[in-house]
């Protein structure tokens, strides 16, 4: 069993120290581990060209969906990812959320890494698909994040947004943990409780690797407000409706004895963005958008002239 450690921070920084602590604990259970540092990789940003979907080698034409961007390390990253049975991502928090270079990697994964998209595109392509079949390999993940501020409100979006990497590939997150109060490089090595928690996370991920998906359970300290992604990031509407910012499922806000809870129906949980059904629905939503555009695309050249001719400049 192979466990990939993805370091999204500086070499020997706090997030990498936590990652190494987790990987050492995982290796003690018998799994093989390897580290990739995003700082060592050259990953160019996604341009939004949609070639992975509808280009010559696009998924809806039975192609592999491989990105047309060349001369970077995305193929190397993909190979390490496809080989893995589990992944632990560890990152610093700069301003509330994951650093930009992790977000660049997430954007590059795109439809070619989305299980539901690959499955539905194969139907559109008449049963043909050149996508790497290893995308459907069962994997689990753990998240580690470290922030310099002493209070959690300065890292509120960090762990929730890490789900944007795992959910398209149906990677089950089994544990996640946020460490605060480590602002100086190496400072977290003085925090015995943070190191112990990282070891526990490494063991949890290692013990979940290779298990059937239905047997994999979430083992984090906080079960979270959402029963699907276990996050607490909620969008509150004008009435009693609450929506999980990560899953997209809607629940009812309740207050009893001074305690606020949110209840989510089984029907809503079944269409979470983290489920195949939720992502399948999104595939057809995008298809509807494409059809609407196709019906009016003849108007586009004339519409664009307005913006081509506009060239503002300082006086």
PDB file of N, CA and C in Angstrom, residues 152-227:
ATOM      1  N   UNK A 152      -8.678  29.988  15.956  1.00  0.00           N
ATOM      2  CA  UNK A 152      -9.150  29.275  14.766  1.00  0.00           C
ATOM      3  C   UNK A 152      -9.814  30.190  13.747  1.00  0.00           C
ATOM      4  N   UNK A 153     -10.361  31.341  14.190  1.00  0.00           N
ATOM      5  CA  UNK A 153     -11.082  32.197  13.245  1.00  0.00           C
ATOM      6  C   UNK A 153     -10.171  32.732  12.140  1.00  0.00           C
ATOM      7  N   UNK A 154      -8.855  32.618  12.293  1.00  0.00           N
ATOM      8  CA  UNK A 154      -7.920  33.036  11.255  1.00  0.00           C
ATOM      9  C   UNK A 154      -7.566  31.897  10.305  1.00  0.00           C
ATOM     10  N   UNK A 155      -8.234  30.751  10.456  1.00  0.00           N
ATOM     11  CA  UNK A 155      -7.996  29.616   9.556  1.00  0.00           C
ATOM     12  C   UNK A 155      -9.300  28.914   9.216  1.00  0.00           C
ATOM     13  N   UNK A 156     -10.391  29.656   9.234  1.00  0.00           N
ATOM     14  CA  UNK A 156     -11.720  29.053   9.143  1.00  0.00           C
ATOM     15  C   UNK A 156     -12.011  28.353   7.822  1.00  0.00           C
ATOM     16  N   UNK A 157     -11.348  28.755   6.732  1.00  0.00           N
ATOM     17  CA  UNK A 157     -11.622  28.157   5.423  1.00  0.00           C
ATOM     18  C   UNK A 157     -10.566  27.141   5.006  1.00  0.00           C
ATOM     19  N   UNK A 158      -9.566  26.916   5.843  1.00  0.00           N
ATOM     20  CA  UNK A 158      -8.432  26.077   5.447  1.00  0.00           C
ATOM     21  C   UNK A 158      -8.834  24.624   5.201  1.00  0.00           C
ATOM     22  N   UNK A 159      -9.265  23.941   6.229  1.00  0.00           N
ATOM     23  CA  UNK A 159      -9.628  22.527   6.078  1.00  0.00           C
ATOM     24  C   UNK A 159     -10.821  22.332   5.139  1.00  0.00           C
ATOM     25  N   UNK A 160     -11.893  23.132   5.243  1.00  0.00           N
ATOM     26  CA  UNK A 160     -13.014  22.918   4.319  1.00  0.00           C
ATOM     27  C   UNK A 160     -12.609  22.966   2.850  1.00  0.00           C
ATOM     28  N   UNK A 161     -11.764  23.938   2.471  1.00  0.00           N
ATOM     29  CA  UNK A 161     -11.420  24.084   1.063  1.00  0.00           C
ATOM     30  C   UNK A 161     -10.463  23.011   0.568  1.00  0.00           C
ATOM     31  N   UNK A 162      -9.831  22.279   1.455  1.00  0.00           N
ATOM     32  CA  UNK A 162      -8.975  21.172   1.017  1.00  0.00           C
ATOM     33  C   UNK A 162      -9.800  20.061   0.380  1.00  0.00           C
ATOM     34  N   UNK A 163     -11.096  20.031   0.714  1.00  0.00           N
ATOM     35  CA  UNK A 163     -12.001  19.051   0.100  1.00  0.00           C
ATOM     36  C   UNK A 163     -12.138  19.238  -1.401  1.00  0.00           C
ATOM     37  N   UNK A 164     -11.824  20.429  -1.898  1.00  0.00           N
ATOM     38  CA  UNK A 164     -11.954  20.653  -3.338  1.00  0.00           C
ATOM     39  C   UNK A 164     -10.946  19.836  -4.132  1.00  0.00           C
ATOM     40  N   UNK A 165      -9.911  19.344  -3.471  1.00  0.00           N
ATOM     41  CA  UNK A 165      -8.980  18.434  -4.142  1.00  0.00           C
ATOM     42  C   UNK A 165      -9.519  17.009  -4.146  1.00  0.00           C
ATOM     43  N   UNK A 166     -10.041  16.544  -3.045  1.00  0.00           N
ATOM     44  CA  UNK A 166     -10.385  15.124  -2.901  1.00  0.00           C
ATOM     45  C   UNK A 166     -11.751  14.734  -3.451  1.00  0.00           C
ATOM     46  N   UNK A 167     -12.741  15.632  -3.368  1.00  0.00           N
ATOM     47  CA  UNK A 167     -14.103  15.166  -3.663  1.00  0.00           C
ATOM     48  C   UNK A 167     -14.336  14.765  -5.119  1.00  0.00           C
ATOM     49  N   UNK A 168     -13.721  15.414  -6.124  1.00  0.00           N
ATOM     50  CA  UNK A 168     -13.992  14.947  -7.488  1.00  0.00           C
ATOM     51  C   UNK A 168     -13.549  13.503  -7.719  1.00  0.00           C
ATOM     52  N   UNK A 169     -12.486  13.082  -7.037  1.00  0.00           N
ATOM     53  CA  UNK A 169     -11.935  11.734  -7.236  1.00  0.00           C
ATOM     54  C   UNK A 169     -12.526  10.709  -6.275  1.00  0.00           C
ATOM     55  N   UNK A 170     -13.549  11.118  -5.511  1.00  0.00           N
ATOM     56  CA  UNK A 170     -14.183  10.209  -4.558  1.00  0.00           C
ATOM     57  C   UNK A 170     -13.173   9.694  -3.526  1.00  0.00           C
ATOM     58  N   UNK A 171     -12.197  10.519  -3.175  1.00  0.00           N
ATOM     59  CA  UNK A 171     -11.240  10.158  -2.134  1.00  0.00           C
ATOM     60  C   UNK A 171     -11.891  10.441  -0.786  1.00  0.00           C
ATOM     61  N   UNK A 172     -12.016   9.425   0.028  1.00  0.00           N
ATOM     62  CA  UNK A 172     -12.711   9.557   1.316  1.00  0.00           C
ATOM     63  C   UNK A 172     -11.770  10.154   2.358  1.00  0.00           C
ATOM     64  N   UNK A 173     -12.146  11.292   2.897  1.00  0.00           N
ATOM     65  CA  UNK A 173     -11.358  11.943   3.940  1.00  0.00           C
ATOM     66  C   UNK A 173     -11.693  11.286   5.279  1.00  0.00           C
ATOM     67  N   UNK A 174     -10.681  10.717   5.928  1.00  0.00           N
ATOM     68  CA  UNK A 174     -10.925   9.987   7.167  1.00  0.00           C
ATOM     69  C   UNK A 174     -10.531  10.781   8.409  1.00  0.00           C
ATOM     70  N   UNK A 175      -9.738  11.835   8.221  1.00  0.00           N
ATOM     71  CA  UNK A 175      -9.305  12.626   9.372  1.00  0.00           C
ATOM     72  C   UNK A 175      -8.785  13.971   8.884  1.00  0.00           C
ATOM     73  N   UNK A 176      -8.979  15.000   9.692  1.00  0.00           N
ATOM     74  CA  UNK A 176      -8.394  16.307   9.387  1.00  0.00           C
ATOM     75  C   UNK A 176      -8.177  17.055  10.690  1.00  0.00           C
ATOM     76  N   UNK A 177      -7.125  17.866  10.695  1.00  0.00           N
ATOM     77  CA  UNK A 177      -6.799  18.569  11.931  1.00  0.00           C
ATOM     78  C   UNK A 177      -6.135  19.896  11.633  1.00  0.00           C
ATOM     79  N   UNK A 178      -6.558  20.932  12.366  1.00  0.00           N
ATOM     80  CA  UNK A 178      -6.007  22.278  12.239  1.00  0.00           C
ATOM     81  C   UNK A 178      -5.168  22.606  13.463  1.00  0.00           C
ATOM     82  N   UNK A 179      -3.915  22.991  13.242  1.00  0.00           N
ATOM     83  CA  UNK A 179      -3.023  23.419  14.316  1.00  0.00           C
ATOM     84  C   UNK A 179      -2.885  24.934  14.245  1.00  0.00           C
ATOM     85  N   UNK A 180      -2.971  25.607  15.388  1.00  0.00           N
ATOM     86  CA  UNK A 180      -2.816  27.059  15.440  1.00  0.00           C
ATOM     87  C   UNK A 180      -1.613  27.422  16.311  1.00  0.00           C
ATOM     88  N   UNK A 181      -1.219  28.680  16.236  1.00  0.00           N
ATOM     89  CA  UNK A 181      -0.166  29.179  17.106  1.00  0.00           C
ATOM     90  C   UNK A 181       1.234  28.746  16.738  1.00  0.00           C
ATOM     91  N   UNK A 182       1.489  28.491  15.462  1.00  0.00           N
ATOM     92  CA  UNK A 182       2.835  28.124  15.012  1.00  0.00           C
ATOM     93  C   UNK A 182       3.215  29.033  13.849  1.00  0.00           C
ATOM     94  N   UNK A 183       3.716  30.209  14.169  1.00  0.00           N
ATOM     95  CA  UNK A 183       4.003  31.225  13.162  1.00  0.00           C
ATOM     96  C   UNK A 183       5.432  31.185  12.655  1.00  0.00           C
ATOM     97  N   UNK A 184       6.353  30.686  13.471  1.00  0.00           N
ATOM     98  CA  UNK A 184       7.776  30.707  13.132  1.00  0.00           C
ATOM     99  C   UNK A 184       8.164  29.357  12.542  1.00  0.00           C
ATOM    100  N   UNK A 185       8.936  29.334  11.438  1.00  0.00           N
ATOM    101  CA  UNK A 185       9.349  28.049  10.858  1.00  0.00           C
ATOM    102  C   UNK A 185       9.976  27.123  11.907  1.00  0.00           C
ATOM    103  N   UNK A 186       9.425  25.911  11.999  1.00  0.00           N
ATOM    104  CA  UNK A 186       9.918  24.928  12.949  1.00  0.00           C
ATOM    105  C   UNK A 186       9.257  24.981  14.306  1.00  0.00           C
ATOM    106  N   UNK A 187       8.456  26.014  14.565  1.00  0.00           N
ATOM    107  CA  UNK A 187       7.861  26.201  15.886  1.00  0.00           C
ATOM    108  C   UNK A 187       6.970  25.046  16.307  1.00  0.00           C
ATOM    109  N   UNK A 188       6.326  24.404  15.350  1.00  0.00           N
ATOM    110  CA  UNK A 188       5.393  23.328  15.691  1.00  0.00           C
ATOM    111  C   UNK A 188       6.101  22.129  16.311  1.00  0.00           C
ATOM    112  N   UNK A 189       7.416  22.000  16.086  1.00  0.00           N
ATOM    113  CA  UNK A 189       8.161  20.884  16.678  1.00  0.00           C
ATOM    114  C   UNK A 189       8.223  20.979  18.198  1.00  0.00           C
ATOM    115  N   UNK A 190       7.875  22.154  18.755  1.00  0.00           N
ATOM    116  CA  UNK A 190       7.841  22.342  20.201  1.00  0.00           C
ATOM    117  C   UNK A 190       6.463  22.019  20.778  1.00  0.00           C
ATOM    118  N   UNK A 191       5.516  21.734  19.906  1.00  0.00           N
ATOM    119  CA  UNK A 191       4.129  21.483  20.313  1.00  0.00           C
ATOM    120  C   UNK A 191       3.873  19.983  20.339  1.00  0.00           C
ATOM    121  N   UNK A 192       4.057  19.378  21.503  1.00  0.00           N
ATOM    122  CA  UNK A 192       3.945  17.920  21.617  1.00  0.00           C
ATOM    123  C   UNK A 192       2.545  17.418  21.270  1.00  0.00           C
ATOM    124  N   UNK A 193       1.508  18.164  21.656  1.00  0.00           N
ATOM    125  CA  UNK A 193       0.142  17.699  21.374  1.00  0.00           C
ATOM    126  C   UNK A 193      -0.145  17.734  19.882  1.00  0.00           C
ATOM    127  N   UNK A 194       0.380  18.745  19.162  1.00  0.00           N
ATOM    128  CA  UNK A 194       0.187  18.821  17.715  1.00  0.00           C
ATOM    129  C   UNK A 194       0.902  17.669  17.020  1.00  0.00           C
ATOM    130  N   UNK A 195       2.107  17.328  17.479  1.00  0.00           N
ATOM    131  CA  UNK A 195       2.852  16.218  16.890  1.00  0.00           C
ATOM    132  C   UNK A 195       2.137  14.894  17.137  1.00  0.00           C
ATOM    133  N   UNK A 196       1.612  14.724  18.338  1.00  0.00           N
ATOM    134  CA  UNK A 196       0.878  13.493  18.658  1.00  0.00           C
ATOM    135  C   UNK A 196      -0.374  13.380  17.800  1.00  0.00           C
ATOM    136  N   UNK A 197      -1.041  14.515  17.582  1.00  0.00           N
ATOM    137  CA  UNK A 197      -2.262  14.487  16.760  1.00  0.00           C
ATOM    138  C   UNK A 197      -1.938  14.161  15.309  1.00  0.00           C
ATOM    139  N   UNK A 198      -0.792  14.656  14.819  1.00  0.00           N
ATOM    140  CA  UNK A 198      -0.375  14.332  13.458  1.00  0.00           C
ATOM    141  C   UNK A 198      -0.071  12.836  13.338  1.00  0.00           C
ATOM    142  N   UNK A 199       0.542  12.271  14.366  1.00  0.00           N
ATOM    143  CA  UNK A 199       0.818  10.823  14.338  1.00  0.00           C
ATOM    144  C   UNK A 199      -0.495  10.031  14.287  1.00  0.00           C
ATOM    145  N   UNK A 200      -1.460  10.474  15.074  1.00  0.00           N
ATOM    146  CA  UNK A 200      -2.760   9.792  15.075  1.00  0.00           C
ATOM    147  C   UNK A 200      -3.396   9.859  13.701  1.00  0.00           C
ATOM    148  N   UNK A 201      -3.320  11.020  13.060  1.00  0.00           N
ATOM    149  CA  UNK A 201      -3.889  11.163  11.722  1.00  0.00           C
ATOM    150  C   UNK A 201      -3.201  10.221  10.738  1.00  0.00           C
ATOM    151  N   UNK A 202      -1.876  10.128  10.815  1.00  0.00           N
ATOM    152  CA  UNK A 202      -1.152   9.219   9.935  1.00  0.00           C
ATOM    153  C   UNK A 202      -1.576   7.776  10.121  1.00  0.00           C
ATOM    154  N   UNK A 203      -1.782   7.389  11.362  1.00  0.00           N
ATOM    155  CA  UNK A 203      -2.231   6.021  11.653  1.00  0.00           C
ATOM    156  C   UNK A 203      -3.645   5.797  11.138  1.00  0.00           C
ATOM    157  N   UNK A 204      -4.508   6.793  11.316  1.00  0.00           N
ATOM    158  CA  UNK A 204      -5.891   6.656  10.848  1.00  0.00           C
ATOM    159  C   UNK A 204      -5.952   6.472   9.333  1.00  0.00           C
ATOM    160  N   UNK A 205      -5.159   7.262   8.607  1.00  0.00           N
ATOM    161  CA  UNK A 205      -5.149   7.138   7.151  1.00  0.00           C
ATOM    162  C   UNK A 205      -4.594   5.779   6.742  1.00  0.00           C
ATOM    163  N   UNK A 206      -3.488   5.373   7.352  1.00  0.00           N
ATOM    164  CA  UNK A 206      -2.871   4.090   7.014  1.00  0.00           C
ATOM    165  C   UNK A 206      -3.820   2.923   7.285  1.00  0.00           C
ATOM    166  N   UNK A 207      -4.527   2.972   8.398  1.00  0.00           N
ATOM    167  CA  UNK A 207      -5.438   1.888   8.751  1.00  0.00           C
ATOM    168  C   UNK A 207      -6.669   1.824   7.851  1.00  0.00           C
ATOM    169  N   UNK A 208      -7.007   2.943   7.208  1.00  0.00           N
ATOM    170  CA  UNK A 208      -8.172   2.967   6.312  1.00  0.00           C
ATOM    171  C   UNK A 208      -7.821   2.556   4.887  1.00  0.00           C
ATOM    172  N   UNK A 209      -6.539   2.598   4.544  1.00  0.00           N
ATOM    173  CA  UNK A 209      -6.123   2.284   3.172  1.00  0.00           C
ATOM    174  C   UNK A 209      -6.432   0.836   2.830  1.00  0.00           C
ATOM    175  N   UNK A 210      -6.999   0.640   1.645  1.00  0.00           N
ATOM    176  CA  UNK A 210      -7.294  -0.707   1.174  1.00  0.00           C
ATOM    177  C   UNK A 210      -8.634  -1.252   1.615  1.00  0.00           C
ATOM    178  N   UNK A 211      -9.342  -0.550   2.488  1.00  0.00           N
ATOM    179  CA  UNK A 211     -10.649  -1.020   2.932  1.00  0.00           C
ATOM    180  C   UNK A 211     -11.728  -0.658   1.905  1.00  0.00           C
ATOM    181  N   UNK A 212     -12.776  -1.469   1.789  1.00  0.00           N
ATOM    182  CA  UNK A 212     -13.912  -1.080   0.941  1.00  0.00           C
ATOM    183  C   UNK A 212     -14.493   0.243   1.422  1.00  0.00           C
ATOM    184  N   UNK A 213     -14.978   1.043   0.483  1.00  0.00           N
ATOM    185  CA  UNK A 213     -15.433   2.384   0.812  1.00  0.00           C
ATOM    186  C   UNK A 213     -16.490   2.394   1.907  1.00  0.00           C
ATOM    187  N   UNK A 214     -17.380   1.412   1.882  1.00  0.00           N
ATOM    188  CA  UNK A 214     -18.457   1.391   2.863  1.00  0.00           C
ATOM    189  C   UNK A 214     -17.960   1.108   4.280  1.00  0.00           C
ATOM    190  N   UNK A 215     -16.733   0.603   4.399  1.00  0.00           N
ATOM    191  CA  UNK A 215     -16.160   0.326   5.715  1.00  0.00           C
ATOM    192  C   UNK A 215     -15.287   1.468   6.241  1.00  0.00           C
ATOM    193  N   UNK A 216     -15.056   2.456   5.421  1.00  0.00           N
ATOM    194  CA  UNK A 216     -14.198   3.572   5.822  1.00  0.00           C
ATOM    195  C   UNK A 216     -15.028   4.600   6.586  1.00  0.00           C
ATOM    196  N   UNK A 217     -14.625   4.893   7.803  1.00  0.00           N
ATOM    197  CA  UNK A 217     -15.341   5.833   8.656  1.00  0.00           C
ATOM    198  C   UNK A 217     -14.490   7.064   8.944  1.00  0.00           C
ATOM    199  N   UNK A 218     -15.172   8.171   9.195  1.00  0.00           N
ATOM    200  CA  UNK A 218     -14.469   9.391   9.562  1.00  0.00           C
ATOM    201  C   UNK A 218     -14.003   9.293  11.001  1.00  0.00           C
ATOM    202  N   UNK A 219     -12.742   9.639  11.264  1.00  0.00           N
ATOM    203  CA  UNK A 219     -12.155   9.472  12.590  1.00  0.00           C
ATOM    204  C   UNK A 219     -11.626  10.761  13.186  1.00  0.00           C
ATOM    205  N   UNK A 220     -12.048  11.909  12.639  1.00  0.00           N
ATOM    206  CA  UNK A 220     -11.598  13.188  13.163  1.00  0.00           C
ATOM    207  C   UNK A 220     -12.178  13.477  14.537  1.00  0.00           C
ATOM    208  N   UNK A 221     -11.573  14.438  15.232  1.00  0.00           N
ATOM    209  CA  UNK A 221     -12.022  14.788  16.583  1.00  0.00           C
ATOM    210  C   UNK A 221     -13.406  15.435  16.575  1.00  0.00           C
ATOM    211  N   UNK A 222     -13.660  16.268  15.577  1.00  0.00           N
ATOM    212  CA  UNK A 222     -14.919  17.007  15.485  1.00  0.00           C
ATOM    213  C   UNK A 222     -15.766  16.419  14.356  1.00  0.00           C
ATOM    214  N   UNK A 223     -16.938  15.866  14.668  1.00  0.00           N
ATOM    215  CA  UNK A 223     -17.775  15.298  13.608  1.00  0.00           C
ATOM    216  C   UNK A 223     -18.300  16.350  12.646  1.00  0.00           C
ATOM    217  N   UNK A 224     -18.242  17.629  13.044  1.00  0.00           N
ATOM    218  CA  UNK A 224     -18.666  18.718  12.167  1.00  0.00           C
ATOM    219  C   UNK A 224     -20.173  18.880  12.107  1.00  0.00           C
ATOM    220  N   UNK A 225     -20.584  19.996  11.555  1.00  0.00           N
ATOM    221  CA  UNK A 225     -22.019  20.255  11.376  1.00  0.00           C
ATOM    222  C   UNK A 225     -22.587  19.399  10.253  1.00  0.00           C
ATOM    223  N   UNK A 226     -21.821  19.263   9.171  1.00  0.00           N
ATOM    224  CA  UNK A 226     -22.273  18.478   8.025  1.00  0.00           C
ATOM    225  C   UNK A 226     -21.932  17.003   8.232  1.00  0.00           C
ATOM    226  N   UNK A 227     -22.896  16.102   8.083  1.00  0.00           N
ATOM    227  CA  UNK A 227     -22.630  14.674   8.279  1.00  0.00           C
ATOM    228  C   UNK A 227     -21.897  14.018   7.115  1.00  0.00           C
TER     229      UNK A 227
END
